[in-house]
Coordinates of C-alpha atoms and ligand atoms in Angstrom, one line a residue:
X13 CA 26.8 2.5 -21.6
X14 CA 27.3 -0.5 -23.9
X15 CA 24.6 -3.0 -24.4
X16 CA 25.1 -6.6 -25.6
X17 CA 23.7 -5.7 -29.1
X18 CA 26.2 -2.9 -29.7
X19 CA 29.0 -5.1 -28.5
X20 CA 27.9 -7.8 -30.9
X21 CA 27.8 -5.4 -33.8
X22 CA 31.2 -4.1 -32.9
X23 CA 32.6 -7.7 -32.9
X24 CA 31.0 -8.4 -36.3
X25 CA 32.7 -5.3 -37.7
X26 CA 36.1 -6.3 -36.3
X27 CA 35.8 -9.8 -37.8
X28 CA 34.8 -8.4 -41.2
X29 CA 36.9 -5.3 -41.6
X30 CA 40.2 -6.1 -40.0
X31 CA 41.0 -9.0 -42.4
X32 CA 39.7 -6.8 -45.3
X33 CA 42.1 -4.1 -44.2
X34 CA 44.8 -6.7 -44.1
X35 CA 44.0 -7.7 -47.6
X36 CA 45.0 -4.2 -48.6
X37 CA 48.4 -5.2 -47.3
X38 CA 48.6 -7.9 -49.9
X39 CA 48.2 -10.9 -47.6
X40 CA 47.4 -14.2 -49.3
X41 CA 43.8 -15.5 -49.2
X42 CA 44.9 -18.3 -46.9
X43 CA 46.5 -15.9 -44.4
X44 CA 43.4 -13.7 -44.5
X45 CA 41.2 -16.7 -43.8
X46 CA 43.5 -17.7 -40.9
X47 CA 43.3 -14.2 -39.4
X48 CA 39.6 -14.0 -39.8
X49 CA 39.1 -17.4 -38.1
X50 CA 41.5 -16.5 -35.3
X51 CA 39.7 -13.2 -34.6
X52 CA 36.3 -14.8 -34.7
X53 CA 37.3 -17.5 -32.2
X54 CA 39.0 -15.0 -29.9
X55 CA 35.9 -12.8 -29.8
X56 CA 33.5 -15.7 -29.4
X57 CA 35.5 -17.2 -26.5
X58 CA 35.7 -13.7 -25.0
X59 CA 32.0 -13.1 -25.2
X60 CA 31.3 -16.4 -23.5
X61 CA 33.8 -16.0 -20.8
X62 CA 32.7 -12.4 -20.0
X63 CA 30.0 -13.3 -17.5
X64 CA 32.6 -15.0 -15.3
X65 CA 34.5 -11.7 -14.9
X66 CA 32.2 -9.5 -12.8
X67 CA 34.3 -6.4 -13.4
X68 CA 33.5 -6.5 -17.1
X69 CA 29.9 -7.6 -16.9
X70 CA 29.2 -5.0 -14.3
X71 CA 30.1 -2.3 -16.8
X72 CA 27.6 -3.8 -19.2
X73 CA 24.7 -4.5 -16.8
X74 CA 21.8 -2.0 -16.6
X75 CA 21.6 -2.7 -12.8
X76 CA 24.3 -0.2 -12.4
X77 CA 21.7 2.5 -12.7
X78 CA 20.1 1.7 -9.4
X79 CA 23.0 0.5 -7.4
X80 CA 24.0 3.2 -5.0
X81 CA 27.4 3.2 -3.3
X82 CA 27.2 1.2 -0.1
X83 CA 29.3 1.4 3.0
X84 CA 31.9 -1.2 2.5
X85 CA 29.8 -4.3 1.6
X86 CA 30.4 -5.7 -1.9
X87 CA 26.8 -5.9 -2.9
X88 CA 24.7 -2.8 -2.7
X89 CA 22.1 -3.7 -0.1
X90 CA 20.1 -0.5 -0.7
X91 CA 19.2 -1.6 -4.2
X92 CA 17.7 -4.7 -2.6
X93 CA 14.8 -2.5 -1.4
X94 CA 13.6 -2.6 -5.0
X95 CA 13.6 -6.4 -5.1
X96 CA 11.7 -7.0 -1.8
X97 CA 8.5 -8.0 -3.6
X98 CA 10.2 -10.4 -6.0
X99 CA 8.7 -13.6 -4.7
X100 CA 5.9 -16.1 -5.0
X101 CA 3.7 -18.2 -2.8
X102 CA 4.9 -21.8 -2.8
X103 CA 3.7 -24.9 -1.1
X104 CA 0.4 -26.8 -1.2
X105 CA -2.8 -25.0 -1.3
X106 CA -4.8 -27.6 0.7
X107 CA -2.4 -28.4 3.5
X108 CA -3.2 -29.0 7.1
X109 CA 0.6 -29.6 7.6
X110 CA 0.5 -33.3 7.3
X111 CA 3.6 -35.4 6.5
X112 CA 5.3 -34.4 3.3
X113 CA 3.1 -31.4 2.7
X114 CA 4.4 -27.8 2.9
X115 CA 2.0 -25.0 3.9
X116 CA 1.8 -22.3 1.3
X117 CA 4.1 -19.4 2.2
X118 CA 6.0 -16.5 0.7
X119 CA 9.3 -17.2 -0.8
X120 CA 11.8 -15.0 -2.7
X121 CA 13.0 -15.9 -6.1
X122 CA 16.3 -17.7 -5.7
X123 CA 18.2 -16.4 -8.7
X124 CA 20.0 -13.3 -10.0
X125 CA 20.1 -10.1 -8.1
X126 CA 17.2 -11.1 -5.8
X127 CA 19.2 -14.1 -4.6
X128 CA 22.2 -11.9 -3.9
X129 CA 20.0 -9.8 -1.6
X130 CA 19.8 -12.9 0.7
X131 CA 16.3 -12.2 1.8
X132 CA 15.2 -14.6 4.6
X133 CA 12.1 -15.6 6.3
X134 CA 12.4 -14.4 9.9
X135 CA 11.3 -16.9 12.5
X136 CA 10.0 -15.9 16.0
X137 CA 13.5 -15.6 17.5
X138 CA 14.9 -13.5 14.6
X139 CA 12.0 -11.1 14.7
X140 CA 12.3 -10.9 18.5
X141 CA 16.0 -9.9 18.2
X142 CA 15.3 -7.4 15.5
X143 CA 12.3 -5.8 17.3
X144 CA 13.7 -6.0 20.8
X145 CA 13.0 -2.8 22.7
X146 CA 11.2 -1.2 19.7
X147 CA 8.1 0.9 19.5
X148 CA 6.0 -0.1 16.5
X149 CA 2.9 1.9 15.4
X150 CA 0.4 0.5 12.9
X151 CA -2.4 2.8 11.8
X152 CA -5.1 2.7 9.3
X153 CA -8.3 0.8 8.4
X154 CA -9.2 -2.9 8.6
X155 CA -6.2 -3.9 6.6
X156 CA -3.8 -2.3 9.1
X157 CA -5.5 -4.5 11.7
X158 CA -4.8 -7.6 9.7
X159 CA -1.2 -6.5 9.5
X160 CA -1.1 -6.3 13.3
X161 CA -2.4 -9.9 13.6
X162 CA 0.4 -11.2 11.4
X163 CA 3.1 -9.3 13.2
X164 CA 1.9 -10.2 16.7
X165 CA 1.4 -13.8 15.7
X166 CA 5.0 -13.9 14.6
X167 CA 6.5 -12.6 17.8
X168 CA 3.9 -14.0 20.3
X169 CA 3.0 -17.3 18.7
X170 CA -0.6 -18.3 17.8
X171 CA -1.7 -18.9 21.4
X172 CA -0.5 -15.5 22.5
X173 CA -2.3 -14.0 19.6
X174 CA -5.6 -15.8 20.4
X175 CA -5.6 -14.3 23.9
X176 CA -5.7 -10.7 22.6
X177 CA -7.6 -11.2 19.3
X178 CA -10.9 -10.2 20.9
X179 CA -9.5 -6.8 22.2
X180 CA -7.8 -6.1 18.9
X181 CA -10.9 -6.6 16.9
X182 CA -13.2 -4.4 18.9
X183 CA -14.7 -2.4 16.1
X184 CA -13.2 1.0 15.4
X185 CA -11.0 1.2 18.4
X186 CA -7.4 1.7 19.2
X187 CA -5.3 -1.1 20.7
X188 CA -2.1 -1.2 22.5
X189 CA 0.1 -4.1 23.7
X190 CA 3.5 -4.7 25.2
X191 CA 5.2 -8.0 24.5
X192 CA 7.1 -8.2 27.8
X193 CA 9.8 -10.7 26.9
X194 CA 11.3 -8.4 24.2
X195 CA 10.0 -5.1 25.5
X196 CA 8.2 -4.6 22.2
X197 CA 5.5 -1.9 22.4
X198 CA 2.9 -2.0 19.6
X199 CA 0.1 0.5 19.2
X200 CA -2.7 0.2 16.7
X201 CA -4.6 3.3 15.8
X202 CA -7.9 3.1 14.0
X203 CA -7.3 5.7 11.3
X204 CA -9.7 5.0 8.4
X205 CA -9.0 8.2 6.5
X206 CA -5.7 9.7 5.5
X207 CA -6.5 12.8 7.5
X208 CA -6.6 10.7 10.6
X209 CA -3.1 9.5 9.8
X210 CA -2.0 13.1 9.4
X211 CA -3.5 14.0 12.8
X212 CA -1.5 11.2 14.3
X213 CA 1.7 12.5 12.9
X214 CA 1.0 15.9 14.2
X215 CA 0.4 14.4 17.6
X216 CA 3.7 12.6 17.6
X217 CA 5.4 15.8 16.5
X218 CA 3.8 17.7 19.3
X219 CA 5.0 15.2 21.9
X220 CA 8.4 15.0 20.3
X221 CA 8.4 11.2 20.8
X222 CA 8.6 9.0 17.8
X223 CA 8.1 5.3 17.2
X224 CA 10.9 3.3 15.6
X225 CA 8.6 1.8 13.0
X226 CA 5.4 3.2 11.5
X227 CA 3.2 1.2 9.2
X228 CA 0.3 3.2 7.8
X229 CA -2.3 2.9 5.1
X230 CA -5.8 4.1 4.5
X231 CA -7.9 3.7 1.4
X232 CA -10.6 1.0 1.5
X233 CA -12.7 2.7 4.1
X234 CA -12.3 6.0 2.4
X235 CA -13.2 4.6 -1.0
X236 CA -16.4 3.2 0.5
X237 CA -17.5 6.1 2.6
X238 CA -16.1 9.2 0.8
X239 CA -15.4 7.8 -2.7
X240 CA -13.7 11.0 -3.8
X241 CA -10.2 10.4 -5.4
X242 CA -9.3 14.1 -5.6
X243 CA -10.0 14.6 -1.9
X244 CA -8.0 11.5 -1.3
X245 CA -5.1 13.0 -3.3
X246 CA -5.2 16.3 -1.4
X247 CA -5.1 14.5 2.0
X248 CA -2.2 12.4 0.8
X249 CA -0.2 15.5 0.0
X250 CA -0.9 16.9 3.5
X251 CA 0.0 13.5 5.0
X252 CA 3.3 13.4 3.1
X253 CA 4.2 16.9 4.6
X254 CA 3.4 15.7 8.1
X255 CA 5.7 12.7 7.6
X256 CA 8.5 14.8 6.2
X257 CA 8.1 17.0 9.3
X258 CA 9.0 14.0 11.4
X259 CA 12.1 13.3 9.4
X260 CA 15.6 14.7 9.7
X261 CA 16.2 17.7 7.3
X262 CA 16.0 16.5 3.7
X263 CA 19.7 17.2 2.9
X264 CA 20.5 14.3 5.4
X265 CA 18.1 12.0 3.6
X266 CA 20.7 10.5 1.3
X267 CA 23.1 9.7 4.0
X268 CA 20.3 8.1 6.0
X269 CA 19.4 5.9 3.0
X270 CA 22.9 4.5 3.2
X271 CA 22.0 3.1 6.6
X272 CA 22.7 5.7 9.3
X273 CA 20.0 4.4 11.6
X274 CA 22.2 4.5 14.6
X275 CA 23.2 8.2 14.0
X276 CA 23.3 9.7 17.4
X277 CA 21.7 13.1 16.7
X278 CA 18.8 12.2 14.5
X279 CA 16.1 9.7 15.4
X280 CA 15.1 7.7 12.4
X281 CA 11.5 6.5 11.9
X282 CA 11.1 3.6 9.5
X283 CA 8.0 4.5 7.5
X284 CA 5.9 2.0 5.6
X285 CA 2.8 2.4 3.5
X286 CA 0.2 -0.3 3.4
X287 CA -1.2 -0.4 -0.1
X288 CA -4.8 -1.1 -1.1
X289 CA -5.4 -4.8 -2.0
X290 CA -6.7 -6.1 -5.3
X291 CA -10.5 -5.9 -5.1
X292 CA -12.6 -8.6 -6.6
X293 CA -15.8 -6.7 -7.3
X294 CA -18.1 -9.6 -7.8
X295 CA -17.1 -11.0 -4.4
X296 CA -17.8 -7.8 -2.4
X297 CA -20.6 -8.4 0.0
X298 CA -22.9 -5.4 -0.3
X299 CA -24.5 -3.5 -3.1
X300 CA -22.9 -0.3 -1.9
X301 CA -19.4 -1.8 -2.0
X302 CA -19.9 -3.3 -5.5
X303 CA -21.1 0.2 -6.7
X304 CA -18.4 2.2 -5.2
X305 CA -15.3 0.0 -5.0
X306 CA -14.9 -0.6 -8.7
X307 CA -11.7 -1.3 -10.6
X308 CA -11.8 2.2 -12.1
X309 CA -12.1 3.8 -8.6
X310 CA -9.3 1.6 -7.4
X311 CA -7.0 2.8 -10.2
X312 CA -8.0 6.4 -9.5
X313 CA -7.0 6.0 -5.8
X314 CA -3.8 4.3 -6.7
X315 CA -2.9 7.0 -9.2
X316 CA -3.4 9.6 -6.5
X317 CA -1.0 7.7 -4.4
X318 CA 1.6 7.8 -7.2
X319 CA 1.0 11.5 -7.9
X320 CA 1.4 12.4 -4.2
X321 CA 5.1 11.2 -4.4
X322 CA 4.6 9.8 -0.9
X323 CA 6.4 6.6 -1.7
X324 CA 10.1 5.9 -1.8
X325 CA 9.9 4.9 -5.5
X326 CA 9.3 8.6 -6.1
X327 CA 11.8 9.8 -3.5
X328 CA 9.1 10.1 -0.8
X329 CA 9.4 9.0 2.8
X330 CA 7.4 5.8 2.9
X331 CA 8.3 2.4 1.6
X332 CA 5.3 0.6 0.0
X333 CA 4.2 -2.8 1.2
X334 CA 2.5 -3.7 -2.0
X335 CA -0.6 -5.5 -0.8
X336 CA -2.2 -5.1 -4.3
X337 CA 0.5 -7.3 -5.7
X338 CA 0.7 -9.7 -2.8
X339 CA -3.1 -10.3 -2.8
X340 CA -3.2 -10.6 -6.6
X341 CA -0.4 -13.3 -6.5
X342 CA -2.4 -15.1 -3.8
X343 CA -5.5 -15.1 -6.0
X344 CA -9.3 -15.2 -5.4
X345 CA -9.0 -18.4 -3.3
X346 CA -7.3 -16.2 -0.7
X347 CA -10.3 -14.0 0.1
X348 CA -13.9 -14.6 1.0
X349 CA -15.2 -11.0 0.7
X350 CA -13.1 -9.8 -2.2
X351 CA -11.2 -7.2 -0.1
X352 CA -9.8 -8.8 3.0
X353 CA -7.3 -11.5 2.3
X354 CA -6.0 -14.6 4.2
X355 CA -3.3 -14.2 6.7
X356 CA -0.8 -15.6 4.2
X357 CA -0.9 -12.2 2.4
X358 CA -0.2 -10.1 5.5
X359 CA 2.4 -12.6 6.7
X360 CA 4.2 -12.0 3.5
X361 CA 3.9 -8.2 4.0
X362 CA 5.4 -8.6 7.5
X363 CA 8.3 -10.6 6.1
X364 CA 9.0 -8.0 3.5
X365 CA 8.8 -5.2 6.1
X366 CA 11.2 -7.0 8.5
X367 CA 13.7 -7.6 5.6
X368 CA 13.5 -4.0 4.8
X369 CA 14.3 -3.1 8.4
X370 CA 17.3 -5.4 8.3
X371 CA 18.5 -3.6 5.2
X372 CA 17.9 -0.1 6.5
X373 CA 19.5 -0.8 9.8
X374 CA 22.5 -2.5 8.1
X375 CA 21.9 -5.8 10.0
X376 CA 22.1 -9.4 8.9
X377 CA 20.6 -12.4 10.5
X378 CA 23.1 -14.5 12.5
Ligands
NAG18 C1 16.4 -8.0 24.4 O1 17.3 -7.0 24.9 C2 17.7 -7.1 26.2 C3 18.5 -5.9 26.7 O2 19.3 -5.5 25.7 C4 18.4 -8.5 26.4 O3 18.8 -8.7 27.7 C5 17.5 -9.6 25.9 O4 18.2 -10.8 26.0 C6 17.1 -9.3 24.5 N1 16.1 -10.4 24.1 C7 16.1 -11.0 22.9 C8 15.1 -12.0 22.6 O5 17.0 -10.7 22.0
NAG19 C1 -11.0 10.7 11.2 O1 -11.1 11.8 10.4 C2 -12.5 12.1 10.1 C3 -12.5 13.2 9.1 O2 -11.5 14.1 9.2 C4 -13.1 12.5 11.4 O3 -14.5 12.8 11.2 C5 -13.0 11.3 12.4 O4 -13.5 11.7 13.7 C6 -11.6 10.9 12.5 N1 -11.5 9.6 13.3 C7 -10.6 9.4 14.2 C8 -10.6 8.0 14.8 O5 -9.7 10.2 14.5

């Protein structure tokens, strides 16, 4: 594939050697100068016009590598999965939504390929239409619970959420709710260790009934109470196998990536992994946490996640919701205990998840 540099060199060679070759034909110096200038101008104009002809610039753009063929649409929506985290928090930090002040919220970059993906913030109605009649399972430690809060608040509104907050936050217990208006069933499972997630998968497999969406993630609790990266790695491998067992046979995987979610014979579960947040060691609220949940330990845990090839980036089954990145972008002002972040972070994760669902189910907002 040609890069801009090679092309530039080629152009320079043409400008230099073609007139020199012509000089061999006994052209006068004036004619040679004329040819030289004409060639130079043609090439310069060509280079500047090229970006306006997509067919040519596509050939030259490295994005080709990740753009898979997509069913009919002009822009490869699947490659958009890679850009889901390309955003920032914008708006005012101190804002009680007075006049002319915009609350801080997640926004996607509005340029280049990210803009072409047309990611959008889903409002209550959009989310309701998308999740209508779905069964969503969220499982994991305290972070997963915060994810449930953000998701439910989006579809139920803040008053609806307040009514159930008490039940949801009973320590170390499961929680289940049905949002009647849209027949959305949401189950939260307290699953602080990866092995608990595996057990859950085995249970679903046994019953042969699968949720439409599964958001899972365990790490913080395990780091504090087990603190053993290699054990974490082993359990991640087992977990990956249990997820694959819930998926259609792997030879179908590629077809499904192209958006076959409505395929009649195979039921498709949309899997997400909830990553570990950025930990701010000095802000952790117990001695034990500060000792065990160090930056080094965090890196070891994250490396095990990469090694396990659980994530879609390494052809695994789960799409990562990168809480580490989202929390880091939000910054230390978004956390009081150095490990649980403000709702802003999980709201962003929910928006990223819903946009991924839109892509995977080949839908667009009206
Ligand atoms: C949900 O789906 C049902 C049945 O398909 C439909 O009647 C209802 O209007 C939908 N609600 C929303 C909010 O889309
Ligand atoms: C989670 O797994 C651990 C270790 O395998 C086990 O001791 C614990 O009872 C499990 N907890 C739940 C809620 O399943």
